[in-house]
Amino acid sequence: MSRHPLYGILLATAGALFLTPDALFMRLSGMDGFQMVAWRGMLMGSVMVLGWAVLSGDRRGDIRQLATGPGVAIMGCQLLNSVFFCLGIASAPAAVVLIGVAAVPVCSALLSRVILSEPTRLATWVAMAAVMAGIAIAVSGGDGEAVTLNLRALAGAGFGLAVALMLALNFTILRARPGLPIMLVIGVGAWMAGLTGLTITGLGEMTEGRPWAMVVTGAVILPVSFFTLSLASRHTQAANVSLLMLLETVLAPVWVWIGVGERPTVTMAIGGAVVVVSLAIYLIVTGRGLRPKQAHG
């Protein structure tokens, strides 16, 4: 029995919402970039691989998938995504990094056209434009503050764009190759990132900061959200998954406000409202258009 077409969108929404506190815990950790890469990678990889080992019905077949082109690509995407995001958050304003990450829908739409020959509906493009406008408002500066560009901001935007490309490629490949074991390939990719961070950081520096914050995000937030988002990419277009991931750009500042008392600016509130309303309208329109047809007797 096939699932309702809205199933993938609901999965993506849940995964995106679960991911939104990630930046808060990264800030709370007080760690540098590669230290966060090490903690997040090793914890997330361990949870994902353990989950795969428990749930897999064909472990040998799944392991063989690691050596295939798509399997290697997914692991590489996970490694680079983790490195770029942690370095961006550690070295640049989080808002600038998230501006770059906001390009995920455009990257997904383009990659889906190239790899899957998958058309992107007008409603998706309209929603993308509305959401991107809301994000532009949200990160346009504080109350009366001027927006200035500097090397740190440019570096942060570059890291964010690199993350966007890796995420879009990850979702597109998983949609094209539904036989890939999601938890295994993402888990091994996370391990690769963790080992990279550990090698650069060194064991002696790993306990600096607040490791408990990394345990929360690495062992809970990341495995749950990435598995859900990756699974969603098999039931709906990658552009839809990445569009809903933009919720992180708007809601992350709210979590930071609750967690460390950094109050969002008026522009963030206005931009957040634009994004939430746009996504709500998009989900309603998509739900009506994808409602299953009654069978004819």
PDB file of C-alpha atoms in Angstrom:
ATOM      1  CA  MET A   1       0.000   0.000   0.000  1.00  0.00           C
ATOM      2  CA  SER A   2       1.490   3.361  -1.027  1.00  0.00           C
ATOM      3  CA  ARG A   3       1.714   6.152   1.509  1.00  0.00           C
ATOM      4  CA  HIS A   4      -0.115   9.454   1.242  1.00  0.00           C
ATOM      5  CA  PRO A   5       1.990  11.970  -0.743  1.00  0.00           C
ATOM      6  CA  LEU A   6       1.934  14.308   2.257  1.00  0.00           C
ATOM      7  CA  TYR A   7       3.817  11.693   4.309  1.00  0.00           C
ATOM      8  CA  GLY A   8       7.214  12.893   3.090  1.00  0.00           C
ATOM      9  CA  ILE A   9       6.399  16.530   3.774  1.00  0.00           C
ATOM     10  CA  LEU A  10       5.226  15.750   7.309  1.00  0.00           C
ATOM     11  CA  LEU A  11       8.411  13.762   7.941  1.00  0.00           C
ATOM     12  CA  ALA A  12      10.525  16.663   6.675  1.00  0.00           C
ATOM     13  CA  THR A  13       8.641  19.105   8.890  1.00  0.00           C
ATOM     14  CA  ALA A  14       9.233  16.965  11.977  1.00  0.00           C
ATOM     15  CA  GLY A  15      12.925  16.518  11.164  1.00  0.00           C
ATOM     16  CA  ALA A  16      13.438  20.223  10.508  1.00  0.00           C
ATOM     17  CA  LEU A  17      11.737  21.239  13.753  1.00  0.00           C
ATOM     18  CA  PHE A  18      13.806  18.742  15.748  1.00  0.00           C
ATOM     19  CA  LEU A  19      16.978  20.225  14.240  1.00  0.00           C
ATOM     20  CA  THR A  20      16.244  23.829  15.230  1.00  0.00           C
ATOM     21  CA  PRO A  21      17.896  23.784  18.728  1.00  0.00           C
ATOM     22  CA  ASP A  22      21.188  22.538  17.245  1.00  0.00           C
ATOM     23  CA  ALA A  23      22.827  25.982  17.030  1.00  0.00           C
ATOM     24  CA  LEU A  24      21.892  26.727  20.657  1.00  0.00           C
ATOM     25  CA  PHE A  25      23.743  23.666  21.962  1.00  0.00           C
ATOM     26  CA  MET A  26      26.717  24.430  19.731  1.00  0.00           C
ATOM     27  CA  ARG A  27      26.927  27.896  21.305  1.00  0.00           C
ATOM     28  CA  LEU A  28      26.449  26.463  24.810  1.00  0.00           C
ATOM     29  CA  SER A  29      29.349  24.048  24.287  1.00  0.00           C
ATOM     30  CA  GLY A  30      31.928  26.839  24.038  1.00  0.00           C
ATOM     31  CA  MET A  31      34.037  24.635  21.736  1.00  0.00           C
ATOM     32  CA  ASP A  32      36.000  25.471  18.616  1.00  0.00           C
ATOM     33  CA  GLY A  33      35.138  24.206  15.136  1.00  0.00           C
ATOM     34  CA  PHE A  34      37.037  20.929  14.844  1.00  0.00           C
ATOM     35  CA  GLN A  35      36.367  20.081  18.486  1.00  0.00           C
ATOM     36  CA  MET A  36      32.644  20.259  17.699  1.00  0.00           C
ATOM     37  CA  VAL A  37      33.190  18.233  14.524  1.00  0.00           C
ATOM     38  CA  ALA A  38      34.838  15.493  16.597  1.00  0.00           C
ATOM     39  CA  TRP A  39      32.148  15.306  19.285  1.00  0.00           C
ATOM     40  CA  ARG A  40      29.192  15.586  16.937  1.00  0.00           C
ATOM     41  CA  GLY A  41      30.604  13.164  14.383  1.00  0.00           C
ATOM     42  CA  MET A  42      31.571  10.387  16.769  1.00  0.00           C
ATOM     43  CA  LEU A  43      28.336  10.586  18.768  1.00  0.00           C
ATOM     44  CA  MET A  44      26.010  10.859  15.795  1.00  0.00           C
ATOM     45  CA  GLY A  45      27.871   8.122  13.927  1.00  0.00           C
ATOM     46  CA  SER A  46      27.698   5.755  16.884  1.00  0.00           C
ATOM     47  CA  VAL A  47      23.942   6.242  17.355  1.00  0.00           C
ATOM     48  CA  MET A  48      23.192   5.876  13.642  1.00  0.00           C
ATOM     49  CA  VAL A  49      25.339   2.769  13.147  1.00  0.00           C
ATOM     50  CA  LEU A  50      23.935   1.154  16.307  1.00  0.00           C
ATOM     51  CA  GLY A  51      20.416   1.835  15.068  1.00  0.00           C
ATOM     52  CA  TRP A  52      21.297   0.297  11.708  1.00  0.00           C
ATOM     53  CA  ALA A  53      22.788  -2.800  13.369  1.00  0.00           C
ATOM     54  CA  VAL A  54      19.588  -3.355  15.347  1.00  0.00           C
ATOM     55  CA  LEU A  55      17.098  -2.669  12.556  1.00  0.00           C
ATOM     56  CA  SER A  56      18.822  -3.903   9.396  1.00  0.00           C
ATOM     57  CA  GLY A  57      17.495  -7.036   7.748  1.00  0.00           C
ATOM     58  CA  ASP A  58      20.457  -7.452   5.374  1.00  0.00           C
ATOM     59  CA  ARG A  59      23.658  -6.318   7.077  1.00  0.00           C
ATOM     60  CA  ARG A  60      26.000  -7.842   4.499  1.00  0.00           C
ATOM     61  CA  GLY A  61      24.123  -6.279   1.634  1.00  0.00           C
ATOM     62  CA  ASP A  62      24.038  -2.920   3.391  1.00  0.00           C
ATOM     63  CA  ILE A  63      27.791  -2.997   4.041  1.00  0.00           C
ATOM     64  CA  ARG A  64      28.418  -3.687   0.346  1.00  0.00           C
ATOM     65  CA  GLN A  65      26.505  -0.472  -0.425  1.00  0.00           C
ATOM     66  CA  LEU A  66      29.267   1.491   1.320  1.00  0.00           C
ATOM     67  CA  ALA A  67      31.629   0.757  -1.569  1.00  0.00           C
ATOM     68  CA  THR A  68      29.212   1.923  -4.284  1.00  0.00           C
ATOM     69  CA  GLY A  69      29.391   5.354  -5.875  1.00  0.00           C
ATOM     70  CA  PRO A  70      26.190   6.662  -4.229  1.00  0.00           C
ATOM     71  CA  GLY A  71      27.271   5.257  -0.851  1.00  0.00           C
ATOM     72  CA  VAL A  72      30.659   6.980  -1.033  1.00  0.00           C
ATOM     73  CA  ALA A  73      28.963  10.202  -2.164  1.00  0.00           C
ATOM     74  CA  ILE A  74      26.566  10.218   0.800  1.00  0.00           C
ATOM     75  CA  MET A  75      29.422   9.578   3.255  1.00  0.00           C
ATOM     76  CA  GLY A  76      31.421  12.379   1.679  1.00  0.00           C
ATOM     77  CA  CYS A  77      28.445  14.741   1.872  1.00  0.00           C
ATOM     78  CA  GLN A  78      28.002  13.968   5.563  1.00  0.00           C
ATOM     79  CA  LEU A  79      31.692  14.500   6.317  1.00  0.00           C
ATOM     80  CA  LEU A  80      31.900  17.833   4.498  1.00  0.00           C
ATOM     81  CA  ASN A  81      28.526  19.050   5.758  1.00  0.00           C
ATOM     82  CA  SER A  82      29.615  18.530   9.358  1.00  0.00           C
ATOM     83  CA  VAL A  83      33.015  20.176   8.889  1.00  0.00           C
ATOM     84  CA  PHE A  84      31.701  23.208   7.002  1.00  0.00           C
ATOM     85  CA  PHE A  85      28.820  23.864   9.411  1.00  0.00           C
ATOM     86  CA  CYS A  86      30.922  23.584  12.576  1.00  0.00           C
ATOM     87  CA  LEU A  87      33.696  25.773  11.172  1.00  0.00           C
ATOM     88  CA  GLY A  88      31.133  28.334  10.058  1.00  0.00           C
ATOM     89  CA  ILE A  89      29.340  28.507  13.420  1.00  0.00           C
ATOM     90  CA  ALA A  90      32.656  28.664  15.293  1.00  0.00           C
ATOM     91  CA  SER A  91      34.269  31.379  13.148  1.00  0.00           C
ATOM     92  CA  ALA A  92      31.457  33.609  11.869  1.00  0.00           C
ATOM     93  CA  PRO A  93      28.102  35.091  12.918  1.00  0.00           C
ATOM     94  CA  ALA A  94      25.548  32.276  12.940  1.00  0.00           C
ATOM     95  CA  ALA A  95      23.040  34.390  11.003  1.00  0.00           C
ATOM     96  CA  VAL A  96      25.456  34.758   8.082  1.00  0.00           C
ATOM     97  CA  VAL A  97      26.121  31.025   7.974  1.00  0.00           C
ATOM     98  CA  LEU A  98      22.395  30.328   7.967  1.00  0.00           C
ATOM     99  CA  ILE A  99      21.905  32.757   5.080  1.00  0.00           C
ATOM    100  CA  GLY A 100      24.176  30.516   3.035  1.00  0.00           C
ATOM    101  CA  VAL A 101      22.424  27.355   4.234  1.00  0.00           C
ATOM    102  CA  ALA A 102      19.152  28.931   3.103  1.00  0.00           C
ATOM    103  CA  ALA A 103      20.275  28.258  -0.484  1.00  0.00           C
ATOM    104  CA  VAL A 104      19.497  24.541  -0.004  1.00  0.00           C
ATOM    105  CA  PRO A 105      16.144  24.678  -1.864  1.00  0.00           C
ATOM    106  CA  VAL A 106      17.673  26.248  -4.954  1.00  0.00           C
ATOM    107  CA  CYS A 107      20.546  23.744  -4.926  1.00  0.00           C
ATOM    108  CA  SER A 108      18.074  20.866  -4.463  1.00  0.00           C
ATOM    109  CA  ALA A 109      15.834  22.016  -7.289  1.00  0.00           C
ATOM    110  CA  LEU A 110      18.790  22.345  -9.653  1.00  0.00           C
ATOM    111  CA  LEU A 111      20.323  18.996  -8.651  1.00  0.00           C
ATOM    112  CA  SER A 112      16.954  17.225  -8.939  1.00  0.00           C
ATOM    113  CA  ARG A 113      16.598  18.558 -12.458  1.00  0.00           C
ATOM    114  CA  VAL A 114      20.120  17.440 -13.390  1.00  0.00           C
ATOM    115  CA  ILE A 115      20.242  14.066 -11.606  1.00  0.00           C
ATOM    116  CA  LEU A 116      16.590  12.975 -11.530  1.00  0.00           C
ATOM    117  CA  SER A 117      15.131  14.988 -14.432  1.00  0.00           C
ATOM    118  CA  GLU A 118      12.489  15.944 -11.874  1.00  0.00           C
ATOM    119  CA  PRO A 119      10.397  19.065 -12.608  1.00  0.00           C
ATOM    120  CA  THR A 120       9.858  21.577  -9.842  1.00  0.00           C
ATOM    121  CA  ARG A 121       6.272  22.788  -9.479  1.00  0.00           C
ATOM    122  CA  LEU A 122       5.416  26.486  -9.639  1.00  0.00           C
ATOM    123  CA  ALA A 123       4.087  26.350  -6.061  1.00  0.00           C
ATOM    124  CA  THR A 124       7.514  25.239  -4.827  1.00  0.00           C
ATOM    125  CA  TRP A 125       9.308  28.063  -6.632  1.00  0.00           C
ATOM    126  CA  VAL A 126       6.834  30.630  -5.281  1.00  0.00           C
ATOM    127  CA  ALA A 127       7.244  29.259  -1.763  1.00  0.00           C
ATOM    128  CA  MET A 128      11.030  29.354  -2.121  1.00  0.00           C
ATOM    129  CA  ALA A 129      10.919  33.007  -3.145  1.00  0.00           C
ATOM    130  CA  ALA A 130       8.642  33.926  -0.238  1.00  0.00           C
ATOM    131  CA  VAL A 131      10.729  32.005   2.297  1.00  0.00           C
ATOM    132  CA  MET A 132      13.992  33.459   1.014  1.00  0.00           C
ATOM    133  CA  ALA A 133      12.488  36.956   1.289  1.00  0.00           C
ATOM    134  CA  GLY A 134      11.504  36.239   4.888  1.00  0.00           C
ATOM    135  CA  ILE A 135      14.980  34.987   5.712  1.00  0.00           C
ATOM    136  CA  ALA A 136      16.539  38.068   4.118  1.00  0.00           C
ATOM    137  CA  ILE A 137      14.397  40.213   6.424  1.00  0.00           C
ATOM    138  CA  ALA A 138      15.227  38.072   9.473  1.00  0.00           C
ATOM    139  CA  VAL A 139      18.982  38.385   9.031  1.00  0.00           C
ATOM    140  CA  SER A 140      19.078  41.926   7.665  1.00  0.00           C
ATOM    141  CA  GLY A 141      20.333  43.403  10.925  1.00  0.00           C
ATOM    142  CA  GLY A 142      19.152  44.502  14.325  1.00  0.00           C
ATOM    143  CA  ASP A 143      16.875  47.360  15.265  1.00  0.00           C
ATOM    144  CA  GLY A 144      18.382  50.285  13.395  1.00  0.00           C
ATOM    145  CA  GLU A 145      21.718  48.531  12.895  1.00  0.00           C
ATOM    146  CA  ALA A 146      23.578  48.813   9.623  1.00  0.00           C
ATOM    147  CA  VAL A 147      24.587  45.658   7.812  1.00  0.00           C
ATOM    148  CA  THR A 148      28.322  45.535   7.175  1.00  0.00           C
ATOM    149  CA  LEU A 149      30.378  43.028   5.271  1.00  0.00           C
ATOM    150  CA  ASN A 150      33.738  41.791   6.525  1.00  0.00           C
ATOM    151  CA  LEU A 151      36.017  38.824   5.991  1.00  0.00           C
ATOM    152  CA  ARG A 152      34.376  36.829   8.791  1.00  0.00           C
ATOM    153  CA  ALA A 153      30.939  37.402   7.296  1.00  0.00           C
ATOM    154  CA  LEU A 154      32.121  36.444   3.824  1.00  0.00           C
ATOM    155  CA  ALA A 155      33.753  33.286   5.193  1.00  0.00           C
ATOM    156  CA  GLY A 156      30.569  32.406   7.075  1.00  0.00           C
ATOM    157  CA  ALA A 157      28.449  32.822   3.947  1.00  0.00           C
ATOM    158  CA  GLY A 158      30.884  30.623   2.042  1.00  0.00           C
ATOM    159  CA  PHE A 159      30.683  27.873   4.673  1.00  0.00           C
ATOM    160  CA  GLY A 160      26.892  28.119   4.630  1.00  0.00           C
ATOM    161  CA  LEU A 161      26.716  27.791   0.843  1.00  0.00           C
ATOM    162  CA  ALA A 162      28.994  24.747   1.003  1.00  0.00           C
ATOM    163  CA  VAL A 163      26.674  23.170   3.602  1.00  0.00           C
ATOM    164  CA  ALA A 164      23.678  23.916   1.369  1.00  0.00           C
ATOM    165  CA  LEU A 165      25.269  22.149  -1.580  1.00  0.00           C
ATOM    166  CA  MET A 166      26.184  19.083   0.494  1.00  0.00           C
ATOM    167  CA  LEU A 167      22.705  18.785   2.010  1.00  0.00           C
ATOM    168  CA  ALA A 168      21.011  19.190  -1.357  1.00  0.00           C
ATOM    169  CA  LEU A 169      23.247  16.561  -2.928  1.00  0.00           C
ATOM    170  CA  ASN A 170      22.596  14.201   0.003  1.00  0.00           C
ATOM    171  CA  PHE A 171      18.802  14.462  -0.356  1.00  0.00           C
ATOM    172  CA  THR A 172      18.904  14.130  -4.134  1.00  0.00           C
ATOM    173  CA  ILE A 173      21.083  11.002  -4.108  1.00  0.00           C
ATOM    174  CA  LEU A 174      18.947   9.316  -1.444  1.00  0.00           C
ATOM    175  CA  ARG A 175      15.836   9.981  -3.513  1.00  0.00           C
ATOM    176  CA  ALA A 176      17.533   8.587  -6.624  1.00  0.00           C
ATOM    177  CA  ARG A 177      18.851   5.481  -4.801  1.00  0.00           C
ATOM    178  CA  PRO A 178      16.139   4.301  -2.363  1.00  0.00           C
ATOM    179  CA  GLY A 179      18.046   1.086  -1.671  1.00  0.00           C
ATOM    180  CA  LEU A 180      20.836   2.839   0.252  1.00  0.00           C
ATOM    181  CA  PRO A 181      20.838   2.059   4.001  1.00  0.00           C
ATOM    182  CA  ILE A 182      20.303   5.570   5.373  1.00  0.00           C
ATOM    183  CA  MET A 183      21.484   5.022   8.933  1.00  0.00           C
ATOM    184  CA  LEU A 184      24.629   3.147   7.883  1.00  0.00           C
ATOM    185  CA  VAL A 185      25.898   5.512   5.169  1.00  0.00           C
ATOM    186  CA  ILE A 186      25.149   8.646   7.182  1.00  0.00           C
ATOM    187  CA  GLY A 187      26.541   7.077  10.348  1.00  0.00           C
ATOM    188  CA  VAL A 188      29.824   6.075   8.711  1.00  0.00           C
ATOM    189  CA  GLY A 189      30.064   9.524   7.119  1.00  0.00           C
ATOM    190  CA  ALA A 190      29.577  11.079  10.560  1.00  0.00           C
ATOM    191  CA  TRP A 191      32.316   8.832  11.958  1.00  0.00           C
ATOM    192  CA  MET A 192      34.642   9.997   9.204  1.00  0.00           C
ATOM    193  CA  ALA A 193      33.935  13.600  10.173  1.00  0.00           C
ATOM    194  CA  GLY A 194      34.421  12.787  13.855  1.00  0.00           C
ATOM    195  CA  LEU A 195      37.771  11.104  13.251  1.00  0.00           C
ATOM    196  CA  THR A 196      38.874  14.069  11.162  1.00  0.00           C
ATOM    197  CA  GLY A 197      37.976  16.478  13.962  1.00  0.00           C
ATOM    198  CA  LEU A 198      39.591  14.278  16.606  1.00  0.00           C
ATOM    199  CA  THR A 199      42.822  13.998  14.625  1.00  0.00           C
ATOM    200  CA  ILE A 200      43.083  17.760  14.263  1.00  0.00           C
ATOM    201  CA  THR A 201      41.952  18.603  17.811  1.00  0.00           C
ATOM    202  CA  GLY A 202      43.765  15.887  19.758  1.00  0.00           C
ATOM    203  CA  LEU A 203      42.481  13.919  22.742  1.00  0.00           C
ATOM    204  CA  GLY A 204      43.900  16.400  25.245  1.00  0.00           C
ATOM    205  CA  GLU A 205      41.663  19.221  24.021  1.00  0.00           C
ATOM    206  CA  MET A 206      38.419  17.252  23.750  1.00  0.00           C
ATOM    207  CA  THR A 207      37.204  17.899  27.304  1.00  0.00           C
ATOM    208  CA  GLU A 208      37.484  21.689  27.095  1.00  0.00           C
ATOM    209  CA  GLY A 209      34.204  23.588  27.077  1.00  0.00           C
ATOM    210  CA  ARG A 210      30.907  21.877  27.920  1.00  0.00           C
ATOM    211  CA  PRO A 211      30.853  18.327  26.528  1.00  0.00           C
ATOM    212  CA  TRP A 212      27.292  17.736  27.789  1.00  0.00           C
ATOM    213  CA  ALA A 213      25.967  20.167  25.187  1.00  0.00           C
ATOM    214  CA  MET A 214      27.652  18.158  22.446  1.00  0.00           C
ATOM    215  CA  VAL A 215      26.207  14.936  23.861  1.00  0.00           C
ATOM    216  CA  VAL A 216      22.684  16.354  23.519  1.00  0.00           C
ATOM    217  CA  THR A 217      23.142  17.492  19.935  1.00  0.00           C
ATOM    218  CA  GLY A 218      25.427  14.678  18.752  1.00  0.00           C
ATOM    219  CA  ALA A 219      23.595  11.743  20.329  1.00  0.00           C
ATOM    220  CA  VAL A 220      19.987  12.961  20.086  1.00  0.00           C
ATOM    221  CA  ILE A 221      19.264  15.999  17.886  1.00  0.00           C
ATOM    222  CA  LEU A 222      21.445  15.127  14.889  1.00  0.00           C
ATOM    223  CA  PRO A 223      20.645  11.384  14.545  1.00  0.00           C
ATOM    224  CA  VAL A 224      16.893  11.872  14.874  1.00  0.00           C
ATOM    225  CA  SER A 225      16.682  14.907  12.591  1.00  0.00           C
ATOM    226  CA  PHE A 226      19.026  13.662   9.856  1.00  0.00           C
ATOM    227  CA  PHE A 227      17.415  10.221   9.721  1.00  0.00           C
ATOM    228  CA  THR A 228      13.949  11.767   9.507  1.00  0.00           C
ATOM    229  CA  LEU A 229      14.988  14.302   6.867  1.00  0.00           C
ATOM    230  CA  SER A 230      16.809  11.682   4.821  1.00  0.00           C
ATOM    231  CA  LEU A 231      13.838   9.316   5.009  1.00  0.00           C
ATOM    232  CA  ALA A 232      11.557  12.175   3.951  1.00  0.00           C
ATOM    233  CA  SER A 233      13.649  12.685   0.808  1.00  0.00           C
ATOM    234  CA  ARG A 234      12.471   9.253  -0.379  1.00  0.00           C
ATOM    235  CA  HIS A 235       8.820  10.238  -0.155  1.00  0.00           C
ATOM    236  CA  THR A 236       8.870  13.783  -1.525  1.00  0.00           C
ATOM    237  CA  GLN A 237      11.049  15.966  -3.743  1.00  0.00           C
ATOM    238  CA  ALA A 238      14.402  17.063  -2.310  1.00  0.00           C
ATOM    239  CA  ALA A 239      13.367  20.677  -2.895  1.00  0.00           C
ATOM    240  CA  ASN A 240      10.433  20.173  -0.503  1.00  0.00           C
ATOM    241  CA  VAL A 241      12.682  18.719   2.203  1.00  0.00           C
ATOM    242  CA  SER A 242      15.213  21.520   1.917  1.00  0.00           C
ATOM    243  CA  LEU A 243      12.463  24.152   1.842  1.00  0.00           C
ATOM    244  CA  LEU A 244      11.172  22.964   5.209  1.00  0.00           C
ATOM    245  CA  MET A 245      14.716  22.897   6.601  1.00  0.00           C
ATOM    246  CA  LEU A 246      14.666  26.667   6.342  1.00  0.00           C
ATOM    247  CA  LEU A 247      12.658  26.612   9.564  1.00  0.00           C
ATOM    248  CA  GLU A 248      16.008  26.260  11.329  1.00  0.00           C
ATOM    249  CA  THR A 249      17.146  29.633  10.022  1.00  0.00           C
ATOM    250  CA  VAL A 250      14.191  31.360  11.646  1.00  0.00           C
ATOM    251  CA  LEU A 251      13.551  29.265  14.762  1.00  0.00           C
ATOM    252  CA  ALA A 252      17.177  28.814  15.863  1.00  0.00           C
ATOM    253  CA  PRO A 253      17.353  32.417  17.175  1.00  0.00           C
ATOM    254  CA  VAL A 254      14.230  31.743  19.243  1.00  0.00           C
ATOM    255  CA  TRP A 255      15.907  28.761  20.923  1.00  0.00           C
ATOM    256  CA  VAL A 256      19.003  30.892  21.567  1.00  0.00           C
ATOM    257  CA  TRP A 257      16.770  33.539  23.155  1.00  0.00           C
ATOM    258  CA  ILE A 258      15.169  30.948  25.431  1.00  0.00           C
ATOM    259  CA  GLY A 259      18.475  29.265  26.244  1.00  0.00           C
ATOM    260  CA  VAL A 260      20.914  32.133  26.713  1.00  0.00           C
ATOM    261  CA  GLY A 261      18.719  35.223  26.776  1.00  0.00           C
ATOM    262  CA  GLU A 262      19.679  36.718  23.406  1.00  0.00           C
ATOM    263  CA  ARG A 263      16.450  38.402  22.334  1.00  0.00           C
ATOM    264  CA  PRO A 264      15.641  38.287  18.596  1.00  0.00           C
ATOM    265  CA  THR A 265      15.406  41.660  16.874  1.00  0.00           C
ATOM    266  CA  VAL A 266      12.236  43.076  15.346  1.00  0.00           C
ATOM    267  CA  THR A 267      13.530  42.177  11.872  1.00  0.00           C
ATOM    268  CA  MET A 268      14.007  38.569  12.975  1.00  0.00           C
ATOM    269  CA  ALA A 269      10.419  38.455  14.237  1.00  0.00           C
ATOM    270  CA  ILE A 270       9.058  39.922  11.001  1.00  0.00           C
ATOM    271  CA  GLY A 271      11.149  37.606   8.832  1.00  0.00           C
ATOM    272  CA  GLY A 272      10.145  34.622  10.941  1.00  0.00           C
ATOM    273  CA  ALA A 273       6.491  35.465  10.497  1.00  0.00           C
ATOM    274  CA  VAL A 274       6.930  35.673   6.713  1.00  0.00           C
ATOM    275  CA  VAL A 275       8.629  32.259   6.629  1.00  0.00           C
ATOM    276  CA  VAL A 276       6.116  30.508   8.894  1.00  0.00           C
ATOM    277  CA  VAL A 277       3.102  31.892   7.012  1.00  0.00           C
ATOM    278  CA  SER A 278       4.667  31.044   3.641  1.00  0.00           C
ATOM    279  CA  LEU A 279       5.349  27.468   4.706  1.00  0.00           C
ATOM    280  CA  ALA A 280       1.862  27.090   6.160  1.00  0.00           C
ATOM    281  CA  ILE A 281       0.263  28.226   2.888  1.00  0.00           C
ATOM    282  CA  TYR A 282       2.584  25.961   0.908  1.00  0.00           C
ATOM    283  CA  LEU A 283       1.690  22.923   3.024  1.00  0.00           C
ATOM    284  CA  ILE A 284      -2.031  23.621   2.665  1.00  0.00           C
ATOM    285  CA  VAL A 285      -1.788  24.058  -1.119  1.00  0.00           C
ATOM    286  CA  THR A 286       0.430  20.995  -1.490  1.00  0.00           C
ATOM    287  CA  GLY A 287      -1.880  18.913   0.668  1.00  0.00           C
ATOM    288  CA  ARG A 288      -4.890  19.760  -1.472  1.00  0.00           C
ATOM    289  CA  GLY A 289      -3.018  19.088  -4.692  1.00  0.00           C
ATOM    290  CA  LEU A 290      -1.635  15.761  -3.502  1.00  0.00           C
ATOM    291  CA  ARG A 291      -4.759  14.354  -1.867  1.00  0.00           C
ATOM    292  CA  PRO A 292      -5.272  10.789  -3.126  1.00  0.00           C
ATOM    293  CA  LYS A 293      -8.015  10.299  -5.726  1.00  0.00           C
ATOM    294  CA  GLN A 294     -10.949   8.034  -4.985  1.00  0.00           C
ATOM    295  CA  ALA A 295     -10.814   4.688  -6.749  1.00  0.00           C
ATOM    296  CA  HIS A 296     -13.456   4.213  -9.463  1.00  0.00           C
ATOM    297  CA  GLY A 297     -15.749   1.246  -9.073  1.00  0.00           C
TER     298      GLY A 297
END
